[in-house]
PDB file of C-alpha atoms and ligand atoms in Angstrom:
ATOM      1  CA  MET A   1     -64.781 104.480 -91.917  1.00 65.00           C
ATOM      2  CA  HIS A   2     -61.135 103.511 -91.513  1.00 61.00           C
ATOM      3  CA  ARG A   3     -60.903 102.290 -95.077  1.00 67.00           C
ATOM      4  CA  ALA A   4     -60.544 104.569 -98.076  1.00 74.00           C
ATOM      5  CA  ALA A   5     -64.003 105.536 -99.266  1.00 80.00           C
ATOM      6  CA  ASP A   6     -65.013 105.679-102.920  1.00 89.00           C
ATOM      7  CA  ALA A   7     -66.331 108.897-104.453  1.00 91.00           C
ATOM      8  CA  ALA A   8     -69.994 107.872-104.121  1.00 93.00           C
ATOM      9  CA  THR A   9     -69.584 107.032-100.427  1.00 93.00           C
ATOM     10  CA  LEU A  10     -67.849 110.324 -99.758  1.00 95.00           C
ATOM     11  CA  ALA A  11     -70.550 112.232-101.599  1.00 96.00           C
ATOM     12  CA  GLU A  12     -73.117 110.413 -99.483  1.00 96.00           C
ATOM     13  CA  LEU A  13     -71.280 111.393 -96.306  1.00 97.00           C
ATOM     14  CA  VAL A  14     -71.137 115.044 -97.382  1.00 97.00           C
ATOM     15  CA  ALA A  15     -74.874 114.914 -98.128  1.00 98.00           C
ATOM     16  CA  LEU A  16     -75.528 113.435 -94.667  1.00 98.00           C
ATOM     17  CA  MET A  17     -73.408 116.158 -93.098  1.00 98.00           C
ATOM     18  CA  ASP A  18     -75.301 118.825 -95.038  1.00 98.00           C
ATOM     19  CA  ARG A  19     -78.522 117.367 -93.751  1.00 98.00           C
ATOM     20  CA  TYR A  20     -77.641 116.645 -90.101  1.00 98.00           C
ATOM     21  CA  ALA A  21     -74.544 118.842 -89.430  1.00 98.00           C
ATOM     22  CA  VAL A  22     -73.262 116.240 -86.921  1.00 98.00           C
ATOM     23  CA  CYS A  23     -72.835 112.502 -87.581  1.00 98.00           C
ATOM     24  CA  ALA A  24     -71.579 109.817 -85.191  1.00 98.00           C
ATOM     25  CA  VAL A  25     -69.943 106.597 -86.409  1.00 97.00           C
ATOM     26  CA  GLY A  26     -69.261 103.740 -83.970  1.00 97.00           C
ATOM     27  CA  HIS A  27     -66.381 101.243 -84.228  1.00 97.00           C
ATOM     28  CA  ASN A  28     -65.475  98.268 -82.064  1.00 97.00           C
ATOM     29  CA  ARG A  29     -62.003  99.739 -81.468  1.00 97.00           C
ATOM     30  CA  PRO A  30     -60.503 103.204 -81.680  1.00 98.00           C
ATOM     31  CA  LEU A  31     -59.136 104.227 -85.068  1.00 97.00           C
ATOM     32  CA  SER A  32     -55.350 104.288 -85.246  1.00 97.00           C
ATOM     33  CA  ASN A  33     -53.854 107.739 -85.754  1.00 97.00           C
ATOM     34  CA  GLU A  34     -52.944 106.762 -89.326  1.00 96.00           C
ATOM     35  CA  GLU A  35     -56.490 105.574 -90.152  1.00 97.00           C
ATOM     36  CA  HIS A  36     -57.945 108.699 -88.590  1.00 97.00           C
ATOM     37  CA  ILE A  37     -55.696 110.997 -90.635  1.00 96.00           C
ATOM     38  CA  ALA A  38     -56.119 109.068 -93.888  1.00 96.00           C
ATOM     39  CA  PHE A  39     -59.908 109.063 -93.650  1.00 96.00           C
ATOM     40  CA  SER A  40     -60.126 112.736 -92.682  1.00 97.00           C
ATOM     41  CA  LEU A  41     -57.917 113.825 -95.587  1.00 96.00           C
ATOM     42  CA  GLN A  42     -60.615 112.608 -97.948  1.00 96.00           C
ATOM     43  CA  LEU A  43     -62.931 115.297 -96.582  1.00 97.00           C
ATOM     44  CA  GLY A  44     -60.675 118.247 -97.243  1.00 96.00           C
ATOM     45  CA  PRO A  45     -57.230 119.699 -96.740  1.00 95.00           C
ATOM     46  CA  MET A  46     -55.948 119.345 -93.217  1.00 92.00           C
ATOM     47  CA  ASP A  47     -53.815 121.537 -91.057  1.00 75.00           C
ATOM     48  CA  ARG A  48     -50.333 120.162 -91.398  1.00 67.00           C
ATOM     49  CA  GLY A  49     -48.667 122.958 -89.489  1.00 63.00           C
ATOM     50  CA  LYS A  50     -47.305 122.661 -86.000  1.00 63.00           C
ATOM     51  CA  SER A  51     -49.838 123.176 -83.255  1.00 57.00           C
ATOM     52  CA  PRO A  52     -49.150 126.316 -81.296  1.00 57.00           C
ATOM     53  CA  LYS A  53     -47.093 125.323 -78.383  1.00 56.00           C
ATOM     54  CA  ILE A  54     -48.212 125.843 -74.824  1.00 63.00           C
ATOM     55  CA  ALA A  55     -45.028 126.901 -73.059  1.00 63.00           C
ATOM     56  CA  GLY A  56     -43.034 124.172 -71.354  1.00 59.00           C
ATOM     57  CA  THR A  57     -44.790 121.024 -72.632  1.00 65.00           C
ATOM     58  CA  GLY A  58     -43.974 117.914 -74.648  1.00 72.00           C
ATOM     59  CA  ILE A  59     -45.953 116.236 -77.444  1.00 83.00           C
ATOM     60  CA  ARG A  60     -48.026 113.096 -76.748  1.00 90.00           C
ATOM     61  CA  ILE A  61     -49.274 112.408 -80.273  1.00 91.00           C
ATOM     62  CA  PRO A  62     -46.544 112.596 -82.897  1.00 88.00           C
ATOM     63  CA  HIS A  63     -48.774 113.749 -85.785  1.00 91.00           C
ATOM     64  CA  ASN A  64     -49.192 117.398 -86.699  1.00 88.00           C
ATOM     65  CA  GLU A  65     -52.563 116.511 -88.226  1.00 92.00           C
ATOM     66  CA  LEU A  66     -54.091 115.495 -84.895  1.00 95.00           C
ATOM     67  CA  VAL A  67     -55.044 117.761 -82.026  1.00 93.00           C
ATOM     68  CA  ASP A  68     -54.572 116.066 -78.669  1.00 94.00           C
ATOM     69  CA  GLN A  69     -57.782 116.774 -76.745  1.00 95.00           C
ATOM     70  CA  SER A  70     -56.893 114.495 -73.843  1.00 96.00           C
ATOM     71  CA  ASN A  71     -56.151 115.437 -70.254  1.00 96.00           C
ATOM     72  CA  MET A  72     -52.856 113.546 -70.345  1.00 95.00           C
ATOM     73  CA  ASP A  73     -49.219 114.492 -70.779  1.00 93.00           C
ATOM     74  CA  GLN A  74     -46.688 112.740 -73.011  1.00 91.00           C
ATOM     75  CA  ASP A  75     -46.211 109.978 -70.406  1.00 91.00           C
ATOM     76  CA  GLY A  76     -49.941 109.300 -70.072  1.00 92.00           C
ATOM     77  CA  ALA A  77     -50.140 110.970 -66.665  1.00 94.00           C
ATOM     78  CA  ILE A  78     -53.272 113.009 -65.923  1.00 95.00           C
ATOM     79  CA  TYR A  79     -52.634 116.756 -65.744  1.00 95.00           C
ATOM     80  CA  ALA A  80     -52.492 118.110 -62.242  1.00 93.00           C
ATOM     81  CA  GLU A  81     -54.912 120.812 -61.141  1.00 91.00           C
ATOM     82  CA  GLY A  82     -53.234 124.122 -61.957  1.00 88.00           C
ATOM     83  CA  ASP A  83     -51.467 122.822 -65.105  1.00 89.00           C
ATOM     84  CA  ARG A  84     -51.667 125.463 -67.864  1.00 84.00           C
ATOM     85  CA  ARG A  85     -52.630 122.813 -70.390  1.00 86.00           C
ATOM     86  CA  LEU A  86     -55.607 121.732 -68.296  1.00 88.00           C
ATOM     87  CA  ALA A  87     -56.737 125.327 -67.965  1.00 83.00           C
ATOM     88  CA  PHE A  88     -56.545 125.861 -71.739  1.00 81.00           C
ATOM     89  CA  LYS A  89     -58.379 122.605 -72.454  1.00 85.00           C
ATOM     90  CA  ARG A  90     -61.171 123.460 -70.047  1.00 87.00           C
ATOM     91  CA  ALA A  91     -61.918 126.404 -72.342  1.00 86.00           C
ATOM     92  CA  ASN A  92     -63.446 123.734 -74.655  1.00 92.00           C
ATOM     93  CA  ARG A  93     -66.351 123.769 -72.215  1.00 94.00           C
ATOM     94  CA  LEU A  94     -67.380 127.111 -73.662  1.00 93.00           C
ATOM     95  CA  TRP A  95     -69.648 126.951 -76.703  1.00 96.00           C
ATOM     96  CA  HIS A  96     -67.382 127.302 -79.705  1.00 96.00           C
ATOM     97  CA  THR A  97     -66.635 126.211 -83.214  1.00 97.00           C
ATOM     98  CA  ASP A  98     -63.163 125.067 -84.169  1.00 96.00           C
ATOM     99  CA  MET A  99     -60.682 127.522 -85.623  1.00 94.00           C
ATOM    100  CA  SER A 100     -63.069 130.414 -86.152  1.00 96.00           C
ATOM    101  CA  PHE A 101     -60.066 132.420 -84.896  1.00 96.00           C
ATOM    102  CA  ARG A 102     -58.208 131.458 -88.078  1.00 95.00           C
ATOM    103  CA  GLN A 103     -58.797 133.262 -91.367  1.00 96.00           C
ATOM    104  CA  VAL A 104     -58.883 129.867 -93.132  1.00 96.00           C
ATOM    105  CA  ARG A 105     -61.581 128.241 -91.045  1.00 96.00           C
ATOM    106  CA  ALA A 106     -62.147 124.663 -90.059  1.00 97.00           C
ATOM    107  CA  THR A 107     -64.773 122.853 -92.106  1.00 98.00           C
ATOM    108  CA  TYR A 108     -65.129 119.318 -90.684  1.00 98.00           C
ATOM    109  CA  SER A 109     -63.760 118.137 -87.376  1.00 98.00           C
ATOM    110  CA  LEU A 110     -63.480 114.389 -86.764  1.00 98.00           C
ATOM    111  CA  LEU A 111     -63.138 113.576 -83.072  1.00 98.00           C
ATOM    112  CA  SER A 112     -62.123 110.043 -82.154  1.00 98.00           C
ATOM    113  CA  ALA A 113     -62.638 108.477 -78.717  1.00 98.00           C
ATOM    114  CA  HIS A 114     -59.746 106.367 -77.393  1.00 98.00           C
ATOM    115  CA  VAL A 115     -60.491 106.471 -73.662  1.00 98.00           C
ATOM    116  CA  VAL A 116     -63.696 107.796 -72.103  1.00 98.00           C
ATOM    117  CA  PRO A 117     -64.304 108.578 -68.427  1.00 98.00           C
ATOM    118  CA  PRO A 118     -66.883 106.512 -66.504  1.00 98.00           C
ATOM    119  CA  GLU A 119     -69.145 109.526 -66.175  1.00 97.00           C
ATOM    120  CA  GLY A 120     -69.446 112.983 -67.706  1.00 97.00           C
ATOM    121  CA  GLY A 121     -67.374 114.240 -70.605  1.00 98.00           C
ATOM    122  CA  ASP A 122     -70.230 114.244 -73.129  1.00 98.00           C
ATOM    123  CA  THR A 123     -69.967 116.643 -76.060  1.00 98.00           C
ATOM    124  CA  ASP A 124     -72.874 118.988 -76.803  1.00 98.00           C
ATOM    125  CA  PHE A 125     -73.761 120.245 -80.288  1.00 98.00           C
ATOM    126  CA  ILE A 126     -76.058 122.879 -81.792  1.00 98.00           C
ATOM    127  CA  ASP A 127     -77.135 123.209 -85.419  1.00 98.00           C
ATOM    128  CA  MET A 128     -76.734 126.951 -86.071  1.00 98.00           C
ATOM    129  CA  ARG A 129     -78.910 126.825 -89.199  1.00 98.00           C
ATOM    130  CA  VAL A 130     -81.848 125.904 -86.992  1.00 98.00           C
ATOM    131  CA  VAL A 131     -80.855 128.772 -84.706  1.00 98.00           C
ATOM    132  CA  TYR A 132     -80.596 131.261 -87.571  1.00 98.00           C
ATOM    133  CA  ASP A 133     -83.977 130.229 -88.950  1.00 98.00           C
ATOM    134  CA  ALA A 134     -85.559 130.690 -85.512  1.00 98.00           C
ATOM    135  CA  LEU A 135     -84.233 134.245 -85.030  1.00 98.00           C
ATOM    136  CA  PRO A 136     -86.786 137.059 -85.137  1.00 98.00           C
ATOM    137  CA  GLN A 137     -86.872 138.849 -88.487  1.00 98.00           C
ATOM    138  CA  ALA A 138     -85.666 142.091 -86.870  1.00 98.00           C
ATOM    139  CA  THR A 139     -82.569 140.353 -85.533  1.00 98.00           C
ATOM    140  CA  LYS A 140     -81.806 138.814 -88.919  1.00 98.00           C
ATOM    141  CA  ALA A 141     -81.987 142.319 -90.405  1.00 98.00           C
ATOM    142  CA  ARG A 142     -79.513 143.645 -87.791  1.00 97.00           C
ATOM    143  CA  LEU A 143     -77.044 140.889 -88.656  1.00 98.00           C
ATOM    144  CA  ASP A 144     -77.047 141.645 -92.345  1.00 96.00           C
ATOM    145  CA  GLY A 145     -73.498 142.582 -93.432  1.00 97.00           C
ATOM    146  CA  LEU A 146     -71.916 142.359 -89.941  1.00 98.00           C
ATOM    147  CA  VAL A 147     -68.345 141.153 -89.652  1.00 98.00           C
ATOM    148  CA  VAL A 148     -67.145 139.657 -86.419  1.00 98.00           C
ATOM    149  CA  GLU A 149     -63.677 139.282 -84.919  1.00 97.00           C
ATOM    150  CA  HIS A 150     -62.693 135.901 -83.398  1.00 97.00           C
ATOM    151  CA  SER A 151     -59.748 135.535 -81.035  1.00 95.00           C
ATOM    152  CA  TYR A 152     -58.378 132.312 -79.556  1.00 91.00           C
ATOM    153  CA  TRP A 153     -56.942 134.141 -76.560  1.00 89.00           C
ATOM    154  CA  TYR A 154     -60.233 135.854 -75.857  1.00 91.00           C
ATOM    155  CA  SER A 155     -61.952 132.506 -75.246  1.00 87.00           C
ATOM    156  CA  ARG A 156     -59.000 131.003 -73.324  1.00 81.00           C
ATOM    157  CA  LYS A 157     -59.226 133.940 -70.930  1.00 84.00           C
ATOM    158  CA  LEU A 158     -63.013 133.615 -70.732  1.00 85.00           C
ATOM    159  CA  GLY A 159     -62.566 129.937 -69.901  1.00 78.00           C
ATOM    160  CA  GLY A 160     -60.370 130.767 -66.915  1.00 79.00           C
ATOM    161  CA  GLY A 161     -57.042 130.318 -68.702  1.00 77.00           C
ATOM    162  CA  PRO A 162     -53.955 132.304 -67.812  1.00 80.00           C
ATOM    163  CA  ASP A 163     -52.737 135.277 -69.852  1.00 85.00           C
ATOM    164  CA  PRO A 164     -50.835 134.083 -72.919  1.00 86.00           C
ATOM    165  CA  THR A 165     -47.156 134.771 -73.306  1.00 89.00           C
ATOM    166  CA  GLU A 166     -46.232 137.137 -76.170  1.00 90.00           C
ATOM    167  CA  THR A 167     -45.059 134.172 -78.262  1.00 91.00           C
ATOM    168  CA  GLU A 168     -48.328 132.311 -77.653  1.00 87.00           C
ATOM    169  CA  ARG A 169     -50.334 135.418 -78.534  1.00 87.00           C
ATOM    170  CA  ALA A 170     -48.366 136.011 -81.726  1.00 89.00           C
ATOM    171  CA  SER A 171     -48.905 132.370 -82.765  1.00 87.00           C
ATOM    172  CA  ARG A 172     -52.655 132.984 -83.131  1.00 87.00           C
ATOM    173  CA  PRO A 173     -53.680 136.487 -84.247  1.00 91.00           C
ATOM    174  CA  PRO A 174     -57.465 137.166 -84.506  1.00 94.00           C
ATOM    175  CA  ALA A 175     -59.530 136.562 -87.669  1.00 97.00           C
ATOM    176  CA  ARG A 176     -62.605 138.236 -89.183  1.00 98.00           C
ATOM    177  CA  HIS A 177     -65.673 136.525 -90.631  1.00 98.00           C
ATOM    178  CA  PRO A 178     -69.216 137.481 -91.633  1.00 98.00           C
ATOM    179  CA  VAL A 179     -71.652 136.706 -88.812  1.00 98.00           C
ATOM    180  CA  VAL A 180     -73.965 134.942 -91.257  1.00 98.00           C
ATOM    181  CA  TYR A 181     -72.535 131.979 -93.127  1.00 98.00           C
ATOM    182  CA  VAL A 182     -74.239 130.704 -96.274  1.00 98.00           C
ATOM    183  CA  CYS A 183     -73.465 127.076 -97.127  1.00 97.00           C
ATOM    184  CA  PRO A 184     -72.520 126.943-100.833  1.00 96.00           C
ATOM    185  CA  ARG A 185     -73.979 123.446-101.247  1.00 97.00           C
ATOM    186  CA  THR A 186     -77.332 123.889 -99.542  1.00 98.00           C
ATOM    187  CA  GLY A 187     -77.810 127.663 -99.700  1.00 98.00           C
ATOM    188  CA  ARG A 188     -78.850 127.543 -96.041  1.00 98.00           C
ATOM    189  CA  LYS A 189     -77.836 130.354 -93.720  1.00 98.00           C
ATOM    190  CA  SER A 190     -76.381 129.869 -90.275  1.00 98.00           C
ATOM    191  CA  LEU A 191     -75.160 132.028 -87.448  1.00 98.00           C
ATOM    192  CA  TYR A 192     -71.362 131.936 -87.259  1.00 98.00           C
ATOM    193  CA  ILE A 193     -70.471 132.969 -83.726  1.00 98.00           C
ATOM    194  CA  ALA A 194     -68.590 131.349 -80.843  1.00 96.00           C
ATOM    195  CA  SER A 195     -66.998 132.054 -77.486  1.00 94.00           C
ATOM    196  CA  HIS A 196     -64.009 133.231 -79.541  1.00 94.00           C
ATOM    197  CA  VAL A 197     -65.884 136.364 -80.648  1.00 96.00           C
ATOM    198  CA  SER A 198     -64.026 139.392 -79.316  1.00 95.00           C
ATOM    199  CA  GLY A 199     -65.882 142.146 -81.164  1.00 96.00           C
ATOM    200  CA  ILE A 200     -67.962 143.335 -84.128  1.00 98.00           C
ATOM    201  CA  LEU A 201     -66.198 145.454 -86.716  1.00 98.00           C
ATOM    202  CA  GLY A 202     -67.106 149.130 -86.407  1.00 97.00           C
ATOM    203  CA  TRP A 203     -69.136 148.615 -83.223  1.00 98.00           C
ATOM    204  CA  PRO A 204     -68.320 149.917 -79.756  1.00 98.00           C
ATOM    205  CA  GLU A 205     -67.256 147.133 -77.414  1.00 95.00           C
ATOM    206  CA  ASP A 206     -70.340 147.288 -75.145  1.00 97.00           C
ATOM    207  CA  ALA A 207     -72.852 147.175 -77.969  1.00 98.00           C
ATOM    208  CA  ALA A 208     -70.986 144.316 -79.630  1.00 97.00           C
ATOM    209  CA  ARG A 209     -70.779 142.336 -76.409  1.00 97.00           C
ATOM    210  CA  SER A 210     -74.462 142.739 -75.666  1.00 97.00           C
ATOM    211  CA  LEU A 211     -75.543 141.618 -79.158  1.00 98.00           C
ATOM    212  CA  ILE A 212     -73.172 138.642 -79.114  1.00 97.00           C
ATOM    213  CA  ASP A 213     -74.305 137.635 -75.604  1.00 97.00           C
ATOM    214  CA  GLU A 214     -77.925 137.878 -76.703  1.00 98.00           C
ATOM    215  CA  LEU A 215     -77.265 135.709 -79.774  1.00 98.00           C
ATOM    216  CA  MET A 216     -75.304 133.127 -77.759  1.00 98.00           C
ATOM    217  CA  ALA A 217     -78.088 132.916 -75.167  1.00 98.00           C
ATOM    218  CA  PHE A 218     -80.671 132.418 -77.908  1.00 98.00           C
ATOM    219  CA  ALA A 219     -78.563 129.798 -79.680  1.00 98.00           C
ATOM    220  CA  THR A 220     -77.713 127.731 -76.612  1.00 98.00           C
ATOM    221  CA  GLN A 221     -81.222 127.140 -75.338  1.00 98.00           C
ATOM    222  CA  PRO A 222     -81.556 123.488 -74.262  1.00 98.00           C
ATOM    223  CA  ARG A 223     -84.063 122.778 -77.052  1.00 98.00           C
ATOM    224  CA  HIS A 224     -81.298 123.346 -79.620  1.00 98.00           C
ATOM    225  CA  VAL A 225     -78.785 120.956 -78.033  1.00 98.00           C
ATOM    226  CA  TYR A 226     -77.800 117.377 -78.953  1.00 98.00           C
ATOM    227  CA  SER A 227     -75.560 115.689 -76.351  1.00 98.00           C
ATOM    228  CA  HIS A 228     -73.255 112.924 -77.517  1.00 98.00           C
ATOM    229  CA  LYS A 229     -72.440 110.230 -74.965  1.00 98.00           C
ATOM    230  CA  TRP A 230     -69.141 108.703 -76.036  1.00 98.00           C
ATOM    231  CA  ARG A 231     -68.214 105.064 -76.369  1.00 98.00           C
ATOM    232  CA  VAL A 232     -64.642 104.048 -77.101  1.00 98.00           C
ATOM    233  CA  GLY A 233     -64.275 103.799 -80.893  1.00 98.00           C
ATOM    234  CA  ASP A 234     -66.823 106.500 -81.689  1.00 98.00           C
ATOM    235  CA  VAL A 235     -65.888 109.091 -84.259  1.00 98.00           C
ATOM    236  CA  VAL A 236     -68.114 112.145 -84.342  1.00 98.00           C
ATOM    237  CA  ILE A 237     -67.895 114.395 -87.372  1.00 98.00           C
ATOM    238  CA  TRP A 238     -69.271 117.920 -87.300  1.00 98.00           C
ATOM    239  CA  ASP A 239     -69.379 120.789 -89.752  1.00 98.00           C
ATOM    240  CA  ASN A 240     -67.794 123.729 -87.940  1.00 98.00           C
ATOM    241  CA  LEU A 241     -69.297 126.285 -90.305  1.00 98.00           C
ATOM    242  CA  ILE A 242     -72.847 125.425 -89.213  1.00 98.00           C
ATOM    243  CA  THR A 243     -72.552 124.175 -85.628  1.00 98.00           C
ATOM    244  CA  LEU A 244     -71.430 125.060 -82.132  1.00 98.00           C
ATOM    245  CA  HIS A 245     -70.082 122.478 -79.707  1.00 98.00           C
ATOM    246  CA  ARG A 246     -68.687 122.240 -76.212  1.00 98.00           C
ATOM    247  CA  ALA A 247     -67.105 119.679 -73.943  1.00 98.00           C
ATOM    248  CA  THR A 248     -68.990 118.978 -70.720  1.00 98.00           C
ATOM    249  CA  PRO A 249     -67.265 118.527 -67.361  1.00 97.00           C
ATOM    250  CA  PHE A 250     -65.974 115.286 -65.873  1.00 97.00           C
ATOM    251  CA  ASP A 251     -63.601 114.536 -63.040  1.00 97.00           C
ATOM    252  CA  ASP A 252     -60.577 115.492 -65.127  1.00 96.00           C
ATOM    253  CA  THR A 253     -57.915 115.301 -62.443  1.00 95.00           C
ATOM    254  CA  ARG A 254     -59.045 111.731 -61.611  1.00 97.00           C
ATOM    255  CA  TYR A 255     -60.092 110.007 -64.872  1.00 97.00           C
ATOM    256  CA  ARG A 256     -58.395 109.801 -68.225  1.00 97.00           C
ATOM    257  CA  ARG A 257     -60.204 110.993 -71.328  1.00 97.00           C
ATOM    258  CA  ASP A 258     -58.302 110.489 -74.558  1.00 97.00           C
ATOM    259  CA  MET A 259     -59.867 112.200 -77.560  1.00 97.00           C
ATOM    260  CA  ARG A 260     -58.035 113.061 -80.757  1.00 97.00           C
ATOM    261  CA  ARG A 261     -59.206 115.454 -83.425  1.00 97.00           C
ATOM    262  CA  ALA A 262     -58.516 115.783 -87.122  1.00 97.00           C
ATOM    263  CA  THR A 263     -59.589 119.064 -88.650  1.00 97.00           C
ATOM    264  CA  CYS A 264     -60.276 119.847 -92.294  1.00 97.00           C
ATOM    265  CA  ARG A 265     -59.834 123.408 -93.516  1.00 96.00           C
ATOM    266  CA  GLU A 266     -61.434 125.654 -96.122  1.00 96.00           C
ATOM    267  CA  ALA A 267     -58.134 125.641 -98.017  1.00 95.00           C
ATOM    268  CA  PRO A 268     -54.645 124.214 -97.541  1.00 91.00           C
ATOM    269  CA  VAL A 269     -52.638 126.055 -94.937  1.00 85.00           C
ATOM    270  CA  HIS A 270     -48.903 126.018 -94.630  1.00 75.00           C
ATOM    271  CA  SER A 271     -48.212 127.364 -91.198  1.00 60.00           C
ATOM    272  CA  VAL A 272     -44.776 128.566 -90.368  1.00 51.00           C
ATOM    273  CA  PRO A 273     -43.327 126.298 -87.672  1.00 48.00           C
ATOM    274  CA  ALA A 274     -43.570 127.974 -84.267  1.00 38.00           C
TER     275      ALA A 274
HETATM  276  C1  OGA B 301     -62.792 119.582 -79.995  1.00 81.46           C
HETATM  277  C2  OGA B 301     -63.651 119.825 -78.829  1.00 81.46           C
HETATM  278  C3  OGA B 301     -64.905 118.713 -77.126  1.00 81.46           C
HETATM  279  C4  OGA B 301     -64.764 117.506 -76.284  1.00 81.46           C
HETATM  280  O1  OGA B 301     -62.196 118.501 -80.076  1.00 81.46           O
HETATM  281  O2  OGA B 301     -62.719 120.472 -80.839  1.00 81.46           O
HETATM  282  O3  OGA B 301     -64.106 120.902 -78.618  1.00 81.46           O
HETATM  283  O4  OGA B 301     -65.793 117.092 -75.708  1.00 81.46           O
HETATM  284  N1  OGA B 301     -63.900 118.752 -78.088  1.00 81.46           N
HETATM  285  O5  OGA B 301     -63.660 116.973 -76.194  1.00 81.46           O
HETATM  286 MN1   MN B 302     -63.711 122.195 -80.389  1.00 81.46          MN
END
């Protein structure tokens, strides 16, 4: 997948994604950053803005298109326990979908494995179309027309992260999306929620929290979960609009895990540099 794909191959990939929601592609070496970016761009516009900056840190991967999901700093040293960046990254262990806290959502994410730990650090996935279909009819009726608010800082806090600075908070305001997503290609419905959900529009906080908690508990039952065990060179592609995912724990102050993510968006975004 590191070569340019022709239109038929890309259409085939999109059809596979529409069918399976998550696809894994193995390679005998990790993709270079340039290959990763070039391939991903064929699947949609990518975020070319600056990543929001966590105060006081340097940049390890010099490409705005790639999100550094490793536990390493710019010198390749493993984050120390207590590092703010480690705390924020551990929030990936909550069930989420990428960039639901942005108004222009993520469509595909392509996560590439450069270094994997000897144990742990799998990534779990759920197909939220299967979840939606399995909901009781009465619940589906309650969801009709609901709009949900997603906040990046809400899930960082939930994941044990520190309070954001004002500049960090301002760099990612919340977004609003219908709780039911309908895929324009397949017509299938899915439940669009995540640990980023901070409320339901027009609902009191308690009622919103209890419905969201109930939906998350239903969605994340073990029978809905696929766990990906990484090998170096793997690229896993998922459709954020129809899945949830989470990182699973590993000994992250002892072993390196170097994962890099390209993210396609619903539309081009030109973020203002932070
Ligand atoms: C991501 C993500 C999980 C992991 O890259 O968006 O959530 O296992 N990754 O690294
Ligand atoms: Mn993610």
